[in-house]
Coordinates of C-alpha atoms (C1' of nucleotides) in Angstrom, one line a residue:
Chain A
M1 CA 23.4 -11.5 -35.5
H2 CA 25.9 -8.6 -35.8
K3 CA 29.3 -9.0 -34.5
I4 CA 30.0 -6.7 -31.6
D5 CA 33.0 -4.5 -31.6
E6 CA 35.2 -5.6 -28.8
N7 CA 36.7 -2.2 -28.6
L8 CA 33.5 -1.0 -27.0
L9 CA 33.9 -3.5 -24.2
L10 CA 37.6 -3.2 -23.5
P11 CA 37.2 -0.1 -21.3
L12 CA 34.8 -1.8 -19.0
P13 CA 36.3 -2.7 -15.6
L14 CA 35.1 -6.2 -16.2
F15 CA 37.4 -6.7 -19.1
S16 CA 40.2 -4.3 -18.1
K17 CA 42.7 -7.1 -17.3
L18 CA 42.1 -9.1 -20.5
E19 CA 43.7 -9.2 -23.9
K20 CA 41.7 -8.1 -26.9
E21 CA 41.9 -11.7 -28.0
Q22 CA 40.2 -13.0 -24.9
V23 CA 37.5 -10.5 -25.0
R24 CA 36.8 -11.6 -28.6
T25 CA 36.5 -15.2 -27.5
I26 CA 34.1 -14.2 -24.7
L27 CA 32.0 -12.1 -27.1
D28 CA 31.8 -14.9 -29.6
Q29 CA 29.9 -17.0 -27.1
A30 CA 27.4 -14.3 -26.3
S31 CA 23.9 -13.8 -27.4
R32 CA 22.8 -10.3 -28.1
R33 CA 19.3 -9.1 -27.3
R34 CA 17.2 -6.0 -27.1
F35 CA 14.4 -5.4 -24.6
E36 CA 11.7 -2.8 -24.7
T37 CA 10.9 -0.5 -21.9
G38 CA 9.0 -2.3 -19.2
S39 CA 9.7 -5.8 -20.5
A40 CA 11.2 -8.4 -18.2
V41 CA 14.7 -9.8 -18.8
F42 CA 14.0 -12.6 -16.3
H43 CA 11.6 -13.3 -13.5
E44 CA 12.1 -13.9 -9.8
G45 CA 12.3 -17.6 -9.0
A46 CA 12.9 -18.7 -12.6
L47 CA 15.8 -21.1 -13.3
A48 CA 18.9 -19.0 -13.8
E49 CA 19.9 -20.4 -17.2
R50 CA 21.8 -17.3 -18.4
F51 CA 23.7 -14.4 -17.0
F52 CA 23.8 -11.0 -18.6
L53 CA 25.9 -8.0 -19.3
L54 CA 24.0 -4.7 -19.7
L55 CA 25.4 -2.9 -22.8
D56 CA 23.0 0.0 -22.9
G57 CA 20.1 1.3 -20.9
T58 CA 19.1 0.7 -17.3
I59 CA 17.8 -2.4 -15.5
R60 CA 15.4 -2.1 -12.6
V61 CA 15.6 -5.0 -10.2
I62 CA 12.3 -5.5 -8.5
K63 CA 10.8 -7.8 -5.9
L64 CA 7.1 -8.7 -5.5
T65 CA 5.5 -8.9 -2.1
A66 CA 2.9 -11.5 -1.1
D67 CA 0.1 -9.0 -1.7
G68 CA 1.2 -8.0 -5.2
E69 CA 3.0 -4.8 -4.3
Q70 CA 6.3 -4.3 -6.0
I71 CA 9.4 -2.7 -4.6
T72 CA 12.5 -1.7 -6.4
S73 CA 15.7 -3.2 -5.0
I74 CA 18.4 -1.5 -7.2
H75 CA 19.0 0.0 -10.6
I76 CA 21.8 -1.4 -12.7
P77 CA 23.6 1.0 -15.0
A78 CA 25.2 0.0 -18.4
G79 CA 28.4 -1.9 -18.2
Q80 CA 27.5 -4.2 -15.3
L81 CA 26.8 -7.8 -15.1
F82 CA 23.5 -9.0 -13.7
G83 CA 21.7 -12.2 -13.1
I84 CA 24.9 -13.8 -11.8
G85 CA 23.2 -16.0 -9.2
K86 CA 25.7 -18.8 -10.1
A87 CA 28.5 -16.8 -8.7
L88 CA 26.7 -16.9 -5.3
G89 CA 25.6 -20.4 -5.4
R90 CA 22.1 -19.8 -6.5
T91 CA 20.2 -21.8 -9.2
T92 CA 17.2 -19.4 -9.5
Y93 CA 17.0 -15.6 -10.0
P94 CA 16.4 -13.9 -6.7
A95 CA 14.5 -11.0 -8.2
T96 CA 12.9 -9.8 -11.4
A97 CA 14.9 -7.7 -13.8
V98 CA 12.9 -5.2 -15.9
A99 CA 14.1 -2.9 -18.6
A100 CA 13.7 0.7 -17.2
S101 CA 14.4 2.0 -20.7
E102 CA 15.3 0.4 -24.0
V103 CA 17.9 -2.0 -23.2
L104 CA 20.7 -3.9 -25.0
T105 CA 22.1 -7.0 -23.4
L106 CA 24.7 -9.7 -24.0
S107 CA 24.1 -13.0 -22.3
W108 CA 25.8 -16.4 -21.7
P109 CA 24.7 -19.7 -20.5
T110 CA 25.2 -20.1 -16.8
D111 CA 27.4 -23.1 -17.4
V112 CA 30.2 -21.0 -18.8
W113 CA 30.5 -18.9 -15.7
D114 CA 32.9 -21.2 -13.9
K115 CA 35.1 -21.4 -17.0
F116 CA 35.1 -17.6 -17.4
A117 CA 35.9 -17.1 -13.7
T118 CA 38.9 -19.5 -13.7
K119 CA 40.2 -18.7 -17.1
Y120 CA 40.1 -15.0 -17.3
T121 CA 42.0 -13.0 -14.8
G122 CA 40.0 -10.4 -13.0
F123 CA 36.7 -11.6 -14.3
A124 CA 35.7 -13.1 -10.9
T125 CA 37.4 -10.4 -9.0
E126 CA 35.6 -7.6 -10.8
T127 CA 32.3 -9.4 -10.4
Y128 CA 32.7 -9.9 -6.7
K129 CA 33.8 -6.3 -6.3
M130 CA 30.5 -5.4 -7.9
V131 CA 28.6 -7.8 -5.5
G132 CA 30.4 -6.0 -2.7
D133 CA 29.2 -2.7 -3.9
R134 CA 25.6 -3.9 -4.1
L135 CA 25.9 -5.3 -0.6
G136 CA 27.0 -1.9 0.5
E137 CA 24.2 -0.2 -1.3
L138 CA 21.6 -2.5 0.2
N139 CA 23.1 -1.9 3.6
T140 CA 22.8 1.8 3.3
R141 CA 19.3 1.3 2.1
V142 CA 18.4 -0.6 5.2
V143 CA 20.1 2.1 7.4
D144 CA 18.2 4.8 5.5
M145 CA 14.9 3.1 5.7
S146 CA 15.3 2.7 9.5
T147 CA 16.5 6.1 10.4
Q148 CA 15.6 8.6 7.6
H149 CA 12.4 10.4 7.0
V150 CA 10.6 10.2 3.7
E151 CA 11.9 13.5 2.5
Q152 CA 15.5 12.5 3.1
R153 CA 15.0 9.0 1.6
I154 CA 13.6 10.5 -1.6
A155 CA 16.4 13.1 -1.8
R156 CA 19.0 10.4 -1.4
A157 CA 17.3 8.1 -3.9
L158 CA 17.4 10.8 -6.6
L159 CA 21.0 11.6 -5.9
R160 CA 21.9 7.9 -6.2
L161 CA 20.1 7.8 -9.5
I162 CA 21.9 10.8 -11.0
D163 CA 25.1 9.4 -9.6
Q164 CA 24.6 6.1 -11.4
S165 CA 22.8 7.1 -14.5
G166 CA 22.7 10.9 -14.7
R167 CA 23.1 12.8 -17.9
Q168 CA 24.1 16.4 -18.0
V169 CA 21.5 18.7 -19.6
E170 CA 21.1 22.4 -19.8
E171 CA 19.1 22.9 -16.6
G172 CA 21.0 20.4 -14.5
I173 CA 21.5 16.6 -14.4
E174 CA 18.7 14.5 -15.7
I175 CA 17.9 10.9 -14.8
S176 CA 18.7 9.1 -18.1
F177 CA 15.7 6.8 -18.2
P178 CA 12.0 7.4 -17.9
I179 CA 10.9 7.4 -14.3
T180 CA 7.5 8.0 -12.7
R181 CA 6.4 9.2 -9.3
K182 CA 5.3 5.6 -8.7
D183 CA 8.8 4.3 -9.5
V184 CA 10.4 6.6 -7.0
S185 CA 7.8 5.7 -4.4
E186 CA 8.7 2.0 -5.0
M187 CA 12.3 2.8 -4.5
T188 CA 11.8 4.6 -1.2
G189 CA 8.9 2.7 0.4
T190 CA 6.4 5.6 0.2
T191 CA 3.4 6.5 -1.9
L192 CA 3.3 8.3 -5.3
Q193 CA 1.2 11.1 -3.7
T194 CA 3.9 11.9 -1.2
V195 CA 6.6 11.8 -3.9
S196 CA 4.5 14.1 -6.1
R197 CA 4.0 16.6 -3.3
L198 CA 7.7 16.7 -2.5
L199 CA 8.7 17.1 -6.1
S200 CA 6.2 19.9 -6.5
L201 CA 7.6 21.7 -3.5
W202 CA 11.2 21.2 -4.7
E203 CA 10.3 22.4 -8.1
K204 CA 8.9 25.6 -6.5
N205 CA 12.2 26.0 -4.7
G206 CA 14.2 25.5 -7.9
L207 CA 15.8 22.2 -6.7
V208 CA 14.4 20.1 -9.5
I209 CA 12.5 20.3 -12.7
S210 CA 10.1 17.5 -13.5
K211 CA 8.0 16.6 -16.4
R212 CA 6.0 13.5 -17.0
K213 CA 8.4 10.5 -16.6
K214 CA 11.3 12.8 -16.4
I215 CA 13.2 14.3 -13.5
I216 CA 16.1 16.9 -13.7
I217 CA 18.1 17.8 -10.6
C218 CA 19.0 21.4 -10.8
N219 CA 20.7 21.7 -7.5
P220 CA 22.3 18.5 -6.3
H221 CA 24.1 20.3 -3.5
Q222 CA 21.0 21.5 -1.9
L223 CA 19.3 18.2 -2.3
N224 CA 22.3 16.6 -0.6
I225 CA 21.9 18.8 2.3
L226 CA 18.2 17.9 2.6
G227 CA 19.2 14.2 2.5
K228 CA 21.4 14.6 5.5
M229 CA 19.0 16.5 7.8
Chain B
M1 CA 47.6 -21.2 22.6
H2 CA 45.7 -24.4 22.7
K3 CA 45.5 -26.6 19.6
I4 CA 42.0 -26.7 18.3
D5 CA 40.5 -30.0 17.5
E6 CA 39.9 -30.2 13.8
N7 CA 37.1 -32.6 14.3
L8 CA 35.0 -29.8 15.6
L9 CA 35.3 -27.9 12.3
L10 CA 35.0 -30.7 9.9
P11 CA 31.2 -30.7 10.0
L12 CA 31.0 -27.1 9.0
P13 CA 29.9 -26.5 5.4
L14 CA 32.9 -24.3 4.9
F15 CA 35.2 -27.3 5.4
S16 CA 32.9 -30.0 4.1
K17 CA 34.9 -30.7 1.0
L18 CA 38.3 -30.7 2.6
E19 CA 40.6 -33.5 3.9
K20 CA 41.3 -33.6 7.6
E21 CA 44.9 -32.9 6.7
Q22 CA 44.0 -29.6 4.9
V23 CA 41.8 -28.4 7.8
R24 CA 44.7 -29.0 10.1
T25 CA 46.9 -26.9 7.9
I26 CA 44.3 -24.1 7.9
L27 CA 43.9 -24.3 11.6
D28 CA 47.6 -24.1 12.3
Q29 CA 47.7 -20.7 10.7
A30 CA 44.8 -19.3 12.7
S31 CA 44.8 -17.2 15.8
R32 CA 42.2 -17.9 18.5
R33 CA 40.6 -15.2 20.5
R34 CA 37.8 -14.7 23.0
F35 CA 35.6 -11.5 23.1
E36 CA 33.4 -10.5 25.9
T37 CA 29.8 -9.5 25.5
G38 CA 29.6 -6.0 24.0
S39 CA 33.2 -5.7 22.9
A40 CA 34.0 -5.0 19.2
V41 CA 35.8 -7.5 17.1
F42 CA 36.5 -4.8 14.5
H43 CA 35.3 -1.3 13.6
E44 CA 33.6 0.1 10.6
G45 CA 36.2 1.8 8.3
A46 CA 39.2 0.1 9.9
L47 CA 41.7 -1.6 7.6
A48 CA 40.6 -5.2 7.1
E49 CA 43.7 -6.9 8.2
R50 CA 42.2 -10.2 9.3
F51 CA 39.1 -12.3 8.5
F52 CA 37.3 -14.3 11.1
L53 CA 35.5 -17.6 11.7
L54 CA 33.0 -17.5 14.5
L55 CA 33.5 -20.7 16.6
D56 CA 31.0 -19.9 19.3
G57 CA 28.5 -17.2 20.3
T58 CA 26.8 -14.6 18.1
I59 CA 28.1 -11.6 16.3
R60 CA 26.0 -8.5 15.8
V61 CA 26.9 -6.4 12.8
I62 CA 26.1 -2.8 13.3
K63 CA 26.3 0.5 11.4
L64 CA 26.5 3.9 12.9
T65 CA 24.5 6.8 11.3
A66 CA 25.8 10.3 11.0
D67 CA 24.0 11.4 14.2
G68 CA 25.3 8.6 16.3
E69 CA 22.3 6.3 16.1
Q70 CA 23.2 2.7 15.6
I71 CA 21.3 0.1 13.6
T72 CA 21.8 -3.6 13.4
S73 CA 22.5 -5.0 10.0
I74 CA 22.6 -8.7 10.6
H75 CA 23.4 -11.3 13.2
I76 CA 26.0 -14.0 12.5
P77 CA 25.6 -17.4 14.0
A78 CA 28.4 -19.7 15.0
G79 CA 30.1 -21.5 12.1
Q80 CA 30.2 -18.7 9.7
L81 CA 33.0 -16.5 8.3
F82 CA 32.8 -12.8 8.8
G83 CA 34.9 -9.8 8.0
I84 CA 35.7 -11.2 4.6
G85 CA 35.8 -7.8 2.8
K86 CA 38.8 -9.1 0.8
A87 CA 36.6 -11.6 -1.0
L88 CA 34.5 -8.6 -2.2
G89 CA 37.4 -6.4 -3.2
R90 CA 37.2 -4.2 0.0
T91 CA 40.2 -3.1 2.0
T92 CA 38.3 -1.8 5.0
Y93 CA 35.5 -3.3 7.1
P94 CA 32.1 -2.1 5.9
A95 CA 30.5 -2.3 9.4
T96 CA 31.3 -2.8 13.0
A97 CA 31.2 -6.4 14.5
V98 CA 30.2 -6.6 18.1
A99 CA 30.1 -9.7 20.3
A100 CA 26.4 -10.2 21.2
S101 CA 27.4 -12.8 23.7
E102 CA 30.7 -14.3 24.8
V103 CA 32.4 -15.1 21.6
L104 CA 35.2 -17.3 20.4
T105 CA 36.8 -16.6 17.0
L106 CA 39.5 -17.9 14.8
S107 CA 41.2 -15.4 12.5
W108 CA 43.7 -15.2 9.7
P109 CA 45.5 -12.4 8.0
T110 CA 43.6 -11.1 5.0
D111 CA 46.6 -12.0 2.8
V112 CA 46.0 -15.7 3.0
W113 CA 42.4 -15.5 1.8
D114 CA 43.5 -15.7 -1.9
K115 CA 45.6 -18.7 -1.1
F116 CA 42.8 -20.4 0.7
A117 CA 40.3 -19.6 -2.0
T118 CA 42.4 -21.1 -4.8
K119 CA 44.0 -24.0 -2.9
Y120 CA 41.0 -25.4 -1.0
T121 CA 38.1 -26.7 -3.0
G122 CA 34.8 -25.3 -1.8
F123 CA 36.2 -22.7 0.4
A124 CA 35.5 -19.8 -2.0
T125 CA 32.2 -21.5 -3.2
E126 CA 30.9 -21.8 0.4
T127 CA 31.9 -18.3 1.2
Y128 CA 30.2 -16.8 -1.8
K129 CA 27.1 -18.9 -1.1
M130 CA 27.0 -17.3 2.3
V131 CA 27.5 -13.9 0.8
G132 CA 24.5 -14.7 -1.5
D133 CA 22.4 -15.6 1.6
R134 CA 23.3 -12.3 3.2
L135 CA 22.4 -10.4 0.1
G136 CA 19.1 -12.3 0.1
E137 CA 18.5 -11.4 3.8
L138 CA 19.3 -7.7 3.3
N139 CA 17.0 -7.8 0.3
T140 CA 14.1 -9.1 2.3
R141 CA 15.0 -6.6 5.0
V142 CA 14.5 -3.8 2.5
V143 CA 11.3 -5.2 1.3
D144 CA 10.1 -5.6 4.8
M145 CA 11.0 -2.1 5.8
S146 CA 9.1 -0.7 2.9
T147 CA 6.0 -2.7 3.1
Q148 CA 5.5 -4.1 6.6
H149 CA 4.1 -2.5 9.7
V150 CA 6.2 -2.4 12.9
E151 CA 4.3 -5.3 14.4
Q152 CA 5.1 -7.5 11.5
R153 CA 8.7 -6.4 11.3
I154 CA 9.3 -7.2 14.9
A155 CA 7.5 -10.6 14.6
R156 CA 9.7 -11.5 11.6
A157 CA 12.9 -10.3 13.3
L158 CA 12.2 -12.5 16.3
L159 CA 11.5 -15.5 14.0
R160 CA 14.7 -14.9 12.1
L161 CA 16.6 -14.8 15.4
I162 CA 15.3 -18.1 16.7
D163 CA 15.8 -19.6 13.3
Q164 CA 19.5 -18.6 13.3
S165 CA 20.3 -18.9 16.9
G166 CA 17.4 -20.4 18.8
R167 CA 17.8 -22.8 21.7
Q168 CA 15.0 -25.1 22.7
V169 CA 13.9 -24.6 26.3
E170 CA 11.0 -25.8 28.4
E171 CA 8.6 -23.0 27.5
G172 CA 9.5 -22.7 23.9
I173 CA 12.5 -21.5 21.8
E174 CA 14.8 -19.0 23.4
I175 CA 17.1 -16.5 21.7
S176 CA 20.4 -17.9 22.7
F177 CA 22.2 -14.6 23.4
P178 CA 21.2 -11.7 25.7
I179 CA 19.0 -9.3 23.8
T180 CA 17.3 -6.1 25.0
R181 CA 14.3 -4.1 23.7
K182 CA 16.7 -1.6 22.4
D183 CA 18.5 -4.2 20.4
V184 CA 15.3 -5.4 18.8
S185 CA 14.3 -1.8 18.0
E186 CA 17.7 -1.3 16.3
M187 CA 17.1 -4.3 14.2
T188 CA 13.6 -3.2 13.1
G189 CA 14.0 0.5 12.8
T190 CA 11.7 1.4 15.7
T191 CA 11.9 2.5 19.3
L192 CA 12.4 0.5 22.4
Q193 CA 9.1 1.8 23.8
T194 CA 7.1 0.3 20.9
V195 CA 9.0 -3.0 21.2
S196 CA 8.2 -3.1 24.9
R197 CA 4.5 -2.5 24.3
L198 CA 4.3 -5.2 21.7
L199 CA 6.2 -7.8 23.8
S200 CA 4.0 -7.0 26.8
L201 CA 0.9 -7.5 24.6
W202 CA 2.3 -10.7 23.1
E203 CA 3.2 -12.0 26.6
K204 CA -0.3 -11.4 27.7
N205 CA -1.5 -13.5 24.8
G206 CA 0.9 -16.3 25.5
L207 CA 3.0 -15.8 22.4
V208 CA 6.3 -15.0 24.2
I209 CA 7.8 -14.9 27.6
S210 CA 10.3 -12.2 28.2
K211 CA 12.6 -11.4 31.0
R212 CA 15.3 -8.9 31.2
K213 CA 17.6 -9.4 28.2
K214 CA 15.9 -12.6 27.4
I215 CA 13.1 -13.5 25.0
I216 CA 11.5 -16.9 24.6
I217 CA 9.1 -17.6 21.8
C218 CA 6.3 -19.9 23.0
N219 CA 4.2 -19.9 19.8
P220 CA 6.3 -19.4 16.7
H221 CA 3.4 -20.4 14.5
Q222 CA 1.1 -17.7 15.8
L223 CA 4.0 -15.2 15.5
N224 CA 4.5 -16.3 11.9
I225 CA 0.9 -15.5 11.1
L226 CA 1.2 -12.1 12.7
G227 CA 4.3 -11.4 10.6
K228 CA 2.4 -12.1 7.4
M229 CA -0.7 -9.9 8.0
Chain C
dC1 C1' 21.9 -0.7 49.9
dG2 C1' 22.6 2.7 46.3
dG3 C1' 22.9 3.3 41.6
dC4 C1' 22.5 2.1 37.0
dA5 C1' 20.7 -0.5 33.1
dG6 C1' 16.7 -2.1 31.4
dT7 C1' 11.6 -2.1 31.2
dT8 C1' 6.9 -0.4 31.5
dT9 C1' 3.1 2.7 30.8
dG10 C1' 0.8 7.0 29.9
dA11 C1' -0.2 11.3 27.2
dT12 C1' 0.4 13.9 23.2
dC13 C1' 1.5 15.0 18.6
dC14 C1' 2.6 14.9 13.7
dC15 C1' 4.3 12.7 9.5
dG16 C1' 2.8 10.5 6.0
dG17 C1' -0.6 7.0 4.4
dT18 C1' -5.3 6.5 2.5
dC19 C1' -9.3 7.9 0.1
dA20 C1' -11.1 10.9 -3.4
dA21 C1' -11.4 13.6 -7.4
dA22 C1' -9.9 16.6 -10.8
dA23 C1' -6.3 18.1 -14.1
dT24 C1' -3.0 17.1 -17.6
dA25 C1' -0.3 14.2 -21.0
dT26 C1' 0.1 10.6 -24.2
dG27 C1' -1.3 7.4 -27.4
dT28 C1' -4.7 5.2 -30.7
dG29 C1' -7.9 4.5 -34.2
dG30 C1' -11.1 6.3 -37.3
Chain D
dC1 C1' -6.4 15.9 -37.2
dC2 C1' -9.8 15.1 -33.8
dA3 C1' -12.1 12.4 -30.1
dC4 C1' -11.8 9.3 -26.8
dA5 C1' -9.3 6.0 -23.7
dT6 C1' -5.7 5.5 -20.6
dA7 C1' -1.6 6.7 -17.9
dT8 C1' 0.4 10.0 -15.0
dT9 C1' 0.3 13.8 -12.0
dT10 C1' -1.6 17.1 -8.7
dT11 C1' -4.1 18.6 -4.7
dG12 C1' -7.2 18.4 -0.8
dA13 C1' -9.2 16.4 3.5
dC14 C1' -8.8 13.2 7.0
dC15 C1' -7.0 10.0 10.3
dG16 C1' -4.2 6.7 12.6
dG17 C1' 0.3 4.3 13.7
dG18 C1' 4.0 5.0 16.0
dA19 C1' 7.5 8.5 17.5
dT20 C1' 8.5 11.5 21.2
dC21 C1' 8.4 13.2 25.8
dA22 C1' 8.0 12.0 30.5
dA23 C1' 8.0 9.4 34.7
dA24 C1' 7.8 5.5 37.5
dC25 C1' 9.2 0.8 38.2
dT26 C1' 12.2 -3.4 38.5
dG27 C1' 16.0 -6.4 38.7
dC28 C1' 20.9 -6.7 39.0
dC29 C1' 25.6 -5.8 40.3
dG30 C1' 29.2 -3.9 43.1

DNA sequence: CGGCAGTTTGATCCCGGTCAAAATATGTGG
DNA sequence: CCACATATTTTGACCGGGATCAAACTGCCG
């Protein structure tokens, strides 16, 4: 196993209040692992034996319904912790985490969480801030789902994605991991047909450009207006 | 201001790991206040100067949309903390808290949260467990909203309500605070007309009995089946 | 008793789901 | 490098759940 350069991690909010020395100690206890696109990092209901830090790529958090449908709860961008049920008093993972692209993770045994939280200033604080953000995001999701039409939900979902994991390209801002119509429909509670129709329409109007598994937002401003109608 | 009997609070999970002495100290720093049905305890966006413990009654947490619609995020039953943005790194309240019935609260200045969290074993742990539960609830809300039909969402919402704040009465289990068709529609992302139609239908079939601002579930089992179809 | 808040019921309409089928990419093995 | 299998996207036709509009009804409070 390679040693990881602690300088890469120091800029992360999670470690911002720590000494280089401390980050080194934390890293030395971590396991490093790569996941291929589509593979699961952990499964809903499984014993939460480890918690993870996403070094690179994007994690898609999904839930399965009784009848086998799957819906996307959130996407996690690089730099964030996930699978931290321990921090919230859980012993099992509340959802399944899938690699939305090639993914690089660090992970630690759940047991060390308490030690980290008490020993390292800001570690718990930053984590809970992140939890707060996710709570907020879920909250707006609920509001959206109850009040917004499909067109607006999809527009907002795309904006959220480029906000979290957008990459500037020539034609606009691209979603930095492969994403299908089906994925978008699972994020917004619709069907892939509806998503396809809308993307086609938007492409005709110059709002987006979309290829297979790829979406580029050309005109975020216009999309934002659509999302608020 | 009356002294509050600490024996009332000792059974709460929040205080379960504390000495009587410590609970007394915590209580002595609290302000006690009553809110009438419909009045706001705090408003979305306002500076989070205090956090609250709900002694009696039910709190309805609502969010307002851009166009003035309001949707209900969750209900908080007696015994729980709320308005604890500080624990999640927030400085403002993320939603509005309204008294769904007559309500009795204790509250403390936000500043003392850190002290409580570090000083009193289990205080932080219990709080975060609760946050975890709310995260879970919001998560299932999102799943529900994306996959369930209106009938199922309403059935589940009612079941959740009697689960959290039900009161056994002669004909079945009653929701222990006044609740209108409109309230239910705001919880489920529908319209009061649809809720009314369904409740009428269910009443005809003996599943519920509903009066003005009052709903009694006569047959939770049957409703549970409906909610899973 | 008047007025308001809450509820019921009917009629109509349309968004978006469902079913179906074809078109277009991508990958794989020979 | 081609042929075939599979994954993804597109487009069309149809239909139904539930929103919307409208109006009457009921219980409650001052």
